[in-house]
Every structure is written in C-alpha cells, then in structure tokens.
Amino acid sequence: MFIQTFKGLTLPRAWLIIFIILGFTALASVFAYYSPAFDFFTIQQSAYILSCFGIVIFSVVQPAMGFEFVPRFRVNARLLIATFFMSAAIACMSYMGHVLLPLPSNEFLQFAEVKIDTTYNIIAGVFLLVFAEEFLFRGIILEGLQKRYTPTFSVVLSAIIFSVAHLDPVQLLPMFLLGLLTGFLYQKLRDLCMSIFAHLLFNIAQATALPAASNNWQLSPLLLYTILAAAALVLVLGYLNIRKYAHFHKAKMQQMPKQVAASMVDPRVFSE
C-alpha cells in the first residue's frame, strides 16, 4: 500500500507540517503540565499521534492537496527477511552508539519514545505511533518531496525532518538512521507495509530486546566496534538485496503487456 501524488510537496511546506505537529504537541504538554490528574507522557504522545494522523487524513481527503491512498498489499518472504535484519542492525547501531557516546535526555522531549509500562503505552507507542509516522513521513512527506527533488536527496531530507520532529537529542541519530532505512524501503518498493514492518521491529527492539540483553552484556570497546561493523555489513547486504529485487521486479513488469502491468501495480512503483 502506498500514497501517491503528482503535485509534490515543497520543502517549506514539509517543514510547516512538522512545526504544526510539534506546536500541537507543545500545547498538549502545557495542558498536561498544569493538570496533574493527567499523565504527562500519555498526553504528549497522544497529541503527537493524533496530529500526525490529522495531517495524513487532511492531505488525503482534500483534493487540492493532491494525495491519494492506494490500498494495495505486496509482501514476500525475501523482503521480510531483509527488512528484519536491517531493522535489527539499525537498532544495534543505535544502542551501541548510545553506549559509546551517551547524550543527555529531557523528559519533556520524550513524547515519541516507546514505553511498555502500561497497556495504553504499548498500543500507542508500539503500534499507533508507527502507523502515524510512516503514513506521514514516508507516505506524505517523502512521497511529496520526491516529486520535486532527486530520489536520494528526498530520502535524506525526509530522514532529517523525521529526526528533528523527535526533538530529543538521544533520538536524533537513531531516528535519522531509521528514517533512511524506511525511506529507502518506501522509495524502492513503493510499499508502506515494509516501512511499517521495519519501524515496528526497531521500536520493539529498542523497548524490549536490547535493554533486556544489555543487563547481561559485558561489552569491551573491541566488541562494541565489532558489533557496529557487523551491523553496517548487514545494512549494505540488505540494501544490495532489496535494490536487486526492485530492479528485477521492475524489469519483469516492463516485459508484461501494459494493460496487465497497470492492473497489478502503479507504473511508478519502483524508482531508479
């Protein structure tokens, strides 16, 4: 499934979307701060998720915006396996980077973190947050940017916007790397399912697997750098695998009769 547009999205408008979301989240934060009866983190995260979904819905239902949701599903085992290992590699790099270079965090800027202390936080942070961010940052922002800018520039730029939207210094680099991965998946496969899958795996690893494993780890500097190198190798192999799949599928579609290919997939599905 994907979101398509032929009008594109200007860079100033992309940043305006983020400022609107962060502004709405800030207003909710002020309300939660002066209302002790409400949980601060829950109000913050709920406002962030609702504003992301609000922008997506507004963009799709307003014909003037030029965005259209296409509910087409295309997932196979090869892509799932590659995405799984690439997401795990990003999560490992994020955690190792934090161990090597710890950064200060602020509780007022943690609204996009994944917490598993309550049922609501699990549902909101692990699932709703993933769908909201992927539909917005990949489906709307990246989709719109790549109609006006080069593919590589659009992915990098959308990853920067994605990381800045989280504000928390601890999350800037991990979110940038995740934005690059999910942006690459969406651009090459034109499938939000794979971006959502990658984002979901990353959040689960960040919230459960890595912290649990770290309690038993005795990490030497050599081991840290070895894990980082292995994760980087996994990303390179995954990138080459998905790129090869995209080119193979594109060539296969071009060999089909135009009517058949058009009925199966949008002609812009796989980008160069």
mmCIF file of N, CA, C and O in Angstrom, residues 163 191 261:
data_model
loop_
_atom_site.group_PDB
_atom_site.id
_atom_site.type_symbol
_atom_site.label_atom_id
_atom_site.label_comp_id
_atom_site.label_asym_id
_atom_site.label_seq_id
_atom_site.Cartn_x
_atom_site.Cartn_y
_atom_site.Cartn_z
ATOM 1 N N SER A 163 13.934 12.969 12.070
ATOM 2 C CA SER A 163 14.724 13.006 13.304
ATOM 3 C C SER A 163 14.496 14.294 14.077
ATOM 4 O O SER A 163 14.381 14.276 15.309
ATOM 5 N N ASP A 191 5.953 0.633 -0.976
ATOM 6 C CA ASP A 191 5.078 -0.181 -0.136
ATOM 7 C C ASP A 191 5.244 0.254 1.318
ATOM 8 O O ASP A 191 6.296 0.026 1.922
ATOM 9 N N ALA A 261 0.200 -4.993 -16.575
ATOM 10 C CA ALA A 261 1.071 -4.351 -15.603
ATOM 11 C C ALA A 261 0.355 -3.232 -14.870
ATOM 12 O O ALA A 261 0.484 -3.082 -13.658
#
